[in-house]
C-alpha cells in the first residue's frame, strides 16, 4: 500500500464510515487531520491550517503542548482509569481541590462528567433535587428558565433548556417545557433605546417573567456574556450582574454554563468573574482540559451540596454518574492546563491579544459588506450584508459565510461559521504573528466572496 493510496483510502473511509457531528454528510468534503502543533492543524497531505475556532472552542494553550502532553504520559504510567463511584484517583482529587480554590466564593463541590451537555444535566438535576431535599423543601419548584436561542448541549435535558430551533426543533416532542426569556441581544434593541440602556431594557423584560414564575422555578440557566452557538450574541455589559440580582431576589438558583466562555475566553478565568457574579452552579468543559480530553465539571455551592447529605437509607444521594467521570488522564490534562495558565501567564498576556484582535476587527468593519462587528475577549464576530445601510443578510442559500470559510481554508486558516455569522475564536496561546495571519486571511476571503459571488 503506497502512502498515496493510504491517503486516498482515508478520505474515502472518512466520507463513507465516519458520521460527523453537525455535518451534512451528503455534502461533506473530507478534511482529515494527521497532527497538530501549537495553533496549527496539519492534514494528511501535510497542509497547515491555523486553528481559528480552537477546535470547536476548546483548545487553550495550543496543540501538542509539552507540559500537558507530559502530564498525560506521566499519568498513563500510573493509572489510566478508575471509577469515581464510591472511590477516586489522587490526580482527580487534586484537580477538585485546585478547582474549588480557583472558583469564585463558595463554589467548592466538583462533580465530574465527560462532556458539556452532561455537566448541564447534572446542574439541572441537582437544582431540581435540591428544592425537594433542603431543610425547608419547596417541591413545587420544578421548572427552569432559559434564554431564547440558548445552547446548552444535545442530550434531552440540556436540549430542553436550549432554544435554537434549527438544532432542537425536530426533537420538540421529546423535550420538557421551559420558561423562556427574550434574547438579550444589543442588536435588537427597540428604536430609541441606547446601548447604555441595553442591560436595563433586557432586565426589565426578564423581571416580570421571574415575578410570574418564581414559585415554580428551580433555576435559571445562562451562558454568561456570550451565547456562542446562537451566533456569538454578546450580552450587554451589566446584564449578567442584573440577572444574578434578580435570581437572588426571586429565590431562583443560577446555573452558569461556561462551557464555551470559561477558561479565559472572555479575558478572566471565568466569564462570571468579569461581572463579579457568583452563580449557584458553574458548568465547565471544552477548554477545561486545554482541549485535550473529554472532561467536564459542575461546581456547586455548599448550600446545594449539603441538601444531598444524609444516611444512605434517606435516598438523598445525587443519582447521576458517568462511567468515565473524573477520568485520571483527563484530570491530569486539566491540572496541567491550570498550571500552564500560571506558568505562561496566559491571562496576563491576553489584554494585548484582545486589543490586537479588536484593531483588526475595526479595520474589517470598514469593509462595505461587513456589519455588526462585535468582540468579547478573544472572540470576534461579524455578519455579511449586500447593503450596509439596512444590514440585511444575503439570501441564506448563497451561504456566503460558508464560502468565506472555504476560501480561508484554501489559504491556511480553518474557520467554522455559524450560519451567516463569521467569527474568530483562536486558542489563547495564539501569537501576534498568527493573529495577523488569521485576520488578514479572513479579510481577503471576505473581499473575494463579497465581490466574486
Ligand atoms: C454553552 C455550551 N453549553 C454546552 C455545550 C455542550 O457541550 P458538549 O458538546 O461538550 O456536550 C456547548 C457546546 O458547544 C456549549 O457551547
XYZ file of C-alpha atoms and ligand atoms in Angstrom:
469
model
C 0.000 0.000 0.000
C 1.613 3.273 -1.094
C 1.420 6.421 1.020
C -0.777 7.948 -1.684
C -3.298 5.094 -1.678
C -3.432 5.198 2.123
C -4.298 8.859 1.954
C -6.984 8.293 -0.707
C -8.432 5.449 1.350
C -8.530 7.597 4.464
C -10.524 10.289 2.708
C -12.860 7.666 1.277
C -13.351 5.901 4.623
C -13.922 9.260 6.281
C -16.691 10.101 3.853
C -18.283 6.651 3.971
C -17.889 5.485 7.563
C -17.311 8.473 9.825
C -20.662 10.129 10.551
C -19.578 13.637 11.562
C -21.311 15.802 14.163
C -23.436 18.722 12.904
C -22.377 17.919 9.330
C -24.481 17.316 6.228
C -22.745 14.154 5.105
C -24.187 14.313 1.573
C -22.119 17.467 1.021
C -19.164 16.649 3.247
C -15.712 17.331 1.840
C -13.217 15.335 3.926
C -10.629 17.215 5.920
C -8.521 14.707 7.820
C -6.045 15.998 10.358
C -2.938 13.930 10.964
C -1.160 16.047 13.573
C -1.159 19.435 15.231
C 1.372 21.785 16.758
C 0.674 24.986 18.682
C -2.176 26.787 16.913
C -1.760 24.831 13.680
C -3.530 21.720 12.422
C -1.796 19.627 9.745
C -3.821 17.419 7.395
C -2.909 14.083 5.834
C -1.466 15.951 2.841
C 0.820 17.967 5.103
C -1.179 21.189 4.587
C -1.219 23.501 7.611
C -4.217 25.407 8.922
C -4.382 27.966 11.699
C -6.986 26.707 14.172
C -9.229 29.787 14.043
C -12.031 28.213 16.083
C -9.864 26.471 18.705
C -11.017 23.022 17.510
C -14.609 23.981 18.380
C -13.882 26.427 21.172
C -11.812 24.124 23.333
C -8.107 24.493 22.628
C -6.462 26.892 25.090
C -2.670 26.610 25.240
C -2.142 25.173 21.749
C -1.934 21.619 20.462
C 0.864 19.225 21.412
C 1.792 21.362 24.407
C 4.832 19.722 26.025
C 3.615 20.368 29.584
C 0.142 18.877 29.022
C 1.494 16.002 26.925
C 3.951 15.125 29.703
C 1.251 15.248 32.393
C -0.889 12.773 30.449
C 2.078 10.456 29.812
C 3.063 10.509 33.475
C -0.488 9.697 34.491
C -0.586 6.882 31.920
C 2.305 5.202 33.722
C 0.256 5.232 36.940
C -3.417 4.606 36.172
C -5.431 5.397 33.025
C -8.836 4.996 34.588
C -10.565 4.170 37.829
C -14.158 4.909 38.696
C -15.393 7.891 40.684
C -18.343 5.869 42.013
C -17.505 5.399 45.678
C -13.758 5.945 45.148
C -11.407 8.191 43.192
C -7.924 8.781 41.867
C -5.395 11.059 43.598
C -4.994 13.185 40.432
C -8.744 13.751 40.234
C -8.838 14.655 43.930
C -6.069 17.214 43.390
C -7.987 18.672 40.456
C -11.180 19.000 42.534
C -9.244 20.854 45.252
C -7.498 23.109 42.720
C -10.801 23.996 41.072
C -12.524 24.633 44.392
C -9.670 27.026 45.290
C -9.891 28.786 41.943
C -13.661 29.097 41.516
C -15.373 32.159 42.972
C -16.566 32.193 46.544
C -18.288 29.112 47.951
C -18.261 27.111 44.724
C -16.460 24.204 46.284
C -18.017 20.838 45.339
C -16.987 19.441 41.972
C -18.969 16.775 40.127
C -17.094 15.407 37.114
C -18.675 14.206 33.868
C -17.295 13.721 30.388
C -18.871 16.456 28.238
C -20.545 19.823 28.470
C -24.090 18.559 27.927
C -23.726 16.211 30.884
C -22.340 18.994 33.097
C -25.536 20.955 32.397
C -27.727 17.886 33.023
C -26.044 17.462 36.397
C -26.648 21.108 37.312
C -30.327 20.840 36.303
C -30.918 17.614 38.205
C -29.064 18.859 41.275
C -31.162 22.059 41.290
C -34.386 20.052 40.943
C -33.426 17.668 43.733
C -32.132 20.476 45.973
C -35.555 22.090 46.336
C -37.081 18.748 47.383
C -34.398 17.873 49.885
C -33.357 21.122 51.542
C -34.344 21.984 55.058
C -37.484 23.881 54.075
C -38.454 21.902 50.996
C -40.189 23.601 48.082
C -41.111 20.650 45.858
C -43.224 22.870 43.621
C -40.005 24.400 42.237
C -39.550 22.021 39.297
C -39.193 24.293 36.260
C -36.314 26.043 34.526
C -35.911 29.474 32.986
C -33.612 29.826 29.967
C -32.897 32.451 27.345
C -34.153 32.430 23.781
C -31.566 30.983 21.372
C -29.717 29.350 24.258
C -27.491 26.356 23.612
C -26.620 24.046 26.478
C -25.917 20.757 24.709
C -27.564 17.923 22.850
C -28.775 15.460 25.466
C -32.520 15.604 26.086
C -32.296 17.639 29.300
C -29.687 20.083 28.055
C -31.504 20.404 24.710
C -34.747 21.155 26.598
C -33.218 24.291 28.094
C -31.706 25.086 24.704
C -33.674 27.319 22.380
C -32.177 27.090 18.891
C -34.996 25.838 16.672
C -32.668 24.694 13.883
C -30.914 22.277 16.254
C -33.699 21.266 18.605
C -36.968 21.935 16.763
C -37.366 18.421 15.421
C -36.971 16.978 18.906
C -39.627 19.237 20.448
C -41.971 16.337 21.310
C -39.186 14.772 23.391
C -38.207 17.881 25.345
C -39.625 19.232 28.614
C -41.237 22.672 28.794
C -39.094 25.611 29.831
C -39.937 29.197 30.743
C -38.236 31.308 28.097
C -36.880 34.872 28.413
C -36.067 37.151 25.448
C -32.604 37.119 23.898
C -30.559 39.977 25.385
C -29.020 40.910 22.047
C -27.993 44.583 21.881
C -28.501 44.453 18.088
C -32.237 44.015 18.633
C -32.924 46.999 20.860
C -36.105 48.924 20.103
C -35.656 52.316 18.443
C -34.860 54.991 20.987
C -33.091 52.667 23.432
C -29.379 53.442 23.639
C -26.559 50.936 24.062
C -26.072 52.227 27.629
C -29.690 51.364 28.407
C -29.465 47.870 26.876
C -28.881 45.868 30.056
C -31.665 47.712 31.867
C -34.014 47.138 28.928
C -33.448 43.369 28.883
C -33.555 43.099 32.679
C -36.878 44.928 32.625
C -38.096 42.247 30.201
C -36.778 39.481 32.434
C -38.140 40.631 35.773
C -41.881 40.161 35.031
C -41.114 36.603 33.894
C -39.354 35.845 37.156
C -42.130 37.561 39.087
C -44.775 35.439 37.354
C -42.990 32.077 37.592
C -40.596 32.167 40.536
C -42.759 29.917 42.702
C -42.254 27.093 40.207
C -38.722 27.931 39.072
C -35.903 25.744 40.348
C -33.196 27.594 38.421
C -32.311 29.918 35.595
C -29.581 28.711 33.259
C -27.466 31.175 31.295
C -24.395 31.291 29.068
C -22.608 34.222 30.728
C -21.675 37.164 28.483
C -21.723 35.375 25.102
C -24.249 32.951 23.598
C -21.795 31.362 21.217
C -23.923 28.839 19.320
C -26.683 31.428 18.863
C -24.267 33.265 16.555
C -21.907 34.933 19.034
C -24.641 37.003 20.655
C -22.875 39.275 23.154
C -24.996 40.345 26.105
C -24.764 43.991 27.117
C -22.379 44.708 29.996
C -24.257 44.615 33.290
C -26.871 42.083 32.142
C -25.287 39.122 33.927
C -24.893 41.112 37.140
C -28.567 42.123 36.917
C -29.608 38.500 36.320
C -27.771 37.475 39.467
C -29.546 40.186 41.467
C -32.955 39.234 40.111
C -32.499 35.485 40.625
C -31.494 36.201 44.231
C -34.467 38.495 44.721
C -36.865 35.800 43.451
C -35.106 32.863 45.131
C -34.246 31.080 41.897
C -30.889 29.275 41.563
C -28.493 30.492 38.868
C -26.635 27.955 36.720
C -23.774 29.482 34.713
C -22.947 27.425 31.631
C -19.335 28.459 30.997
C -18.630 25.506 28.760
C -17.707 27.782 25.844
C -16.816 31.029 27.630
C -14.913 29.752 30.682
C -11.143 29.196 30.891
C -10.003 32.694 29.985
C -12.018 33.151 26.806
C -13.580 36.479 27.811
C -10.423 37.806 29.486
C -10.942 36.461 33.016
C -10.629 32.811 34.015
C -14.414 32.557 34.393
C -16.815 34.796 32.464
C -18.851 35.343 35.657
C -15.833 36.996 37.262
C -15.988 39.706 34.600
C -19.192 40.958 36.263
C -18.299 39.913 39.795
C -21.017 37.284 39.787
C -21.078 34.063 41.796
C -23.577 31.564 40.362
C -25.011 28.655 42.343
C -23.574 26.144 39.884
C -20.804 26.629 37.349
C -20.506 24.273 34.363
C -17.118 23.832 32.683
C -15.971 21.600 29.809
C -14.211 22.172 26.451
C -11.123 24.196 27.486
C -11.162 22.679 30.961
C -8.622 20.061 29.785
C -6.961 22.559 27.452
C -8.977 20.973 24.637
C -7.192 17.640 25.087
C -9.564 15.094 26.597
C -13.287 14.851 27.354
C -13.964 16.039 30.872
C -16.495 18.435 32.358
C -17.223 19.753 35.813
C -20.297 21.020 37.614
C -19.049 23.118 40.515
C -21.688 23.720 43.160
C -22.110 25.805 46.289
C -22.139 24.230 49.724
C -25.743 25.260 50.293
C -26.866 22.957 47.442
C -24.418 20.174 48.228
C -25.497 19.945 51.852
C -29.085 19.135 50.817
C -27.742 15.852 49.428
C -26.124 14.722 52.688
C -27.747 12.154 54.954
C -27.749 8.449 55.650
C -27.660 6.078 52.692
C -31.197 4.954 53.554
C -32.511 8.562 53.292
C -32.204 8.390 49.472
C -30.711 11.883 49.253
C -27.807 10.819 47.028
C -27.346 12.518 43.645
C -28.273 9.546 41.479
C -26.332 10.534 38.424
C -22.972 9.433 37.077
C -20.951 8.574 34.024
C -18.504 5.704 33.698
C -15.589 7.959 32.796
C -16.494 10.898 35.058
C -13.316 12.070 36.799
C -11.067 10.069 34.469
C -7.459 10.398 35.708
C -5.885 11.040 32.283
C -8.333 13.870 31.653
C -7.792 15.125 35.211
C -4.027 15.208 34.580
C -4.639 17.241 31.411
C -6.950 19.634 33.290
C -4.483 20.102 36.161
C -1.649 20.762 33.707
C -3.879 23.203 31.819
C -4.428 25.200 35.008
C -0.705 25.098 35.785
C 0.151 26.388 32.312
C -2.171 29.353 32.941
C 0.196 30.304 35.802
C 3.486 29.320 34.172
C 2.830 31.098 30.883
C 0.916 33.993 32.430
C -1.843 33.286 29.923
C -4.391 35.689 31.404
C -1.814 38.440 31.849
C -0.889 38.222 28.144
C -4.495 38.344 26.968
C -5.203 42.116 27.006
C -2.600 42.760 24.260
C -4.045 39.964 22.086
C -7.593 41.160 22.691
C -6.580 44.691 21.655
C -4.784 43.417 18.531
C -7.827 41.357 17.539
C -10.023 44.421 18.139
C -7.864 46.561 15.840
C -8.198 44.005 13.054
C -11.935 43.888 13.594
C -12.201 47.702 13.378
C -10.420 47.624 10.020
C -12.581 44.769 8.733
C -15.704 46.622 9.875
C -14.988 49.353 7.322
C -15.496 46.835 4.501
C -18.658 47.726 2.525
C -20.143 44.249 3.044
C -19.324 43.756 6.733
C -21.715 44.732 9.513
C -22.431 44.151 13.192
C -18.791 43.734 14.276
C -18.576 42.693 17.900
C -15.989 41.458 20.364
C -15.815 39.968 23.815
C -12.352 38.913 24.982
C -10.701 36.694 22.394
C -13.903 36.238 20.364
C -14.788 38.477 17.412
C -17.810 38.076 15.161
C -19.406 39.838 12.202
C -22.152 39.463 9.606
C -22.009 39.898 5.832
C -24.509 42.091 4.041
C -25.149 43.197 0.467
C -26.323 46.554 1.826
C -24.604 48.159 4.764
C -27.355 50.723 5.292
C -30.036 48.096 6.007
C -27.649 45.347 7.227
C -29.964 42.855 5.536
C -28.337 39.429 5.188
C -27.524 37.816 1.861
C -30.057 35.162 0.791
C -29.408 32.178 3.086
C -28.957 29.731 0.205
C -25.963 31.725 -1.033
C -24.081 30.544 2.065
C -21.668 33.463 1.914
C -20.089 32.799 5.314
C -19.507 29.168 4.364
C -17.830 30.330 1.133
C -15.606 32.647 3.173
C -14.538 29.692 5.317
C -13.761 27.615 2.203
C -11.684 30.487 0.926
C -9.737 30.873 4.185
C -9.158 27.116 4.256
C -7.540 27.331 0.828
C -5.221 29.941 2.351
C -4.335 28.063 5.526
C -6.943 29.171 8.082
C -9.661 26.891 9.459
C -12.882 28.639 10.482
C -16.363 27.247 11.112
C -19.076 29.900 10.717
C -22.419 29.689 12.475
C -24.952 30.127 9.690
C -24.345 33.656 8.371
C -22.136 34.633 11.293
C -18.395 34.663 10.781
C -16.310 34.544 13.923
C -12.778 34.034 15.090
C -12.075 32.296 18.391
C -8.435 31.188 18.414
C -6.516 29.365 21.149
C -5.476 31.786 23.911
C -1.875 30.862 23.079
C -2.057 32.413 19.606
C 0.932 34.636 18.807
C 0.767 38.185 17.435
C 2.009 36.993 14.017
C -0.572 34.218 13.891
C -3.334 36.665 14.839
C -2.253 38.930 11.985
C -2.234 35.984 9.565
C -5.652 34.830 10.741
C -7.322 38.204 10.394
C -5.676 39.237 7.109
C -6.670 35.879 5.595
C -10.224 36.418 6.796
C -10.289 39.958 5.350
C -9.086 38.804 1.931
C -11.608 35.965 1.920
C -14.438 38.382 2.772
C -13.304 40.616 -0.071
C -13.172 37.689 -2.520
C -16.530 36.237 -1.553
C -18.464 39.511 -1.434
C -17.057 40.671 -4.779
C -16.796 37.410 -6.708
C -20.084 35.662 -5.955
C -22.524 26.882 26.055
C -22.442 25.426 25.758
N -23.015 24.553 26.601
C -22.956 23.220 26.390
C -22.316 22.704 25.291
C -22.276 21.224 25.072
O -21.001 20.731 25.322
P -20.583 19.290 24.723
O -20.549 19.439 23.244
O -19.234 19.026 25.324
O -21.625 18.315 25.185
C -21.714 23.576 24.385
C -21.057 23.066 23.176
O -20.756 23.783 22.235
C -21.790 24.978 24.612
O -21.254 25.872 23.758
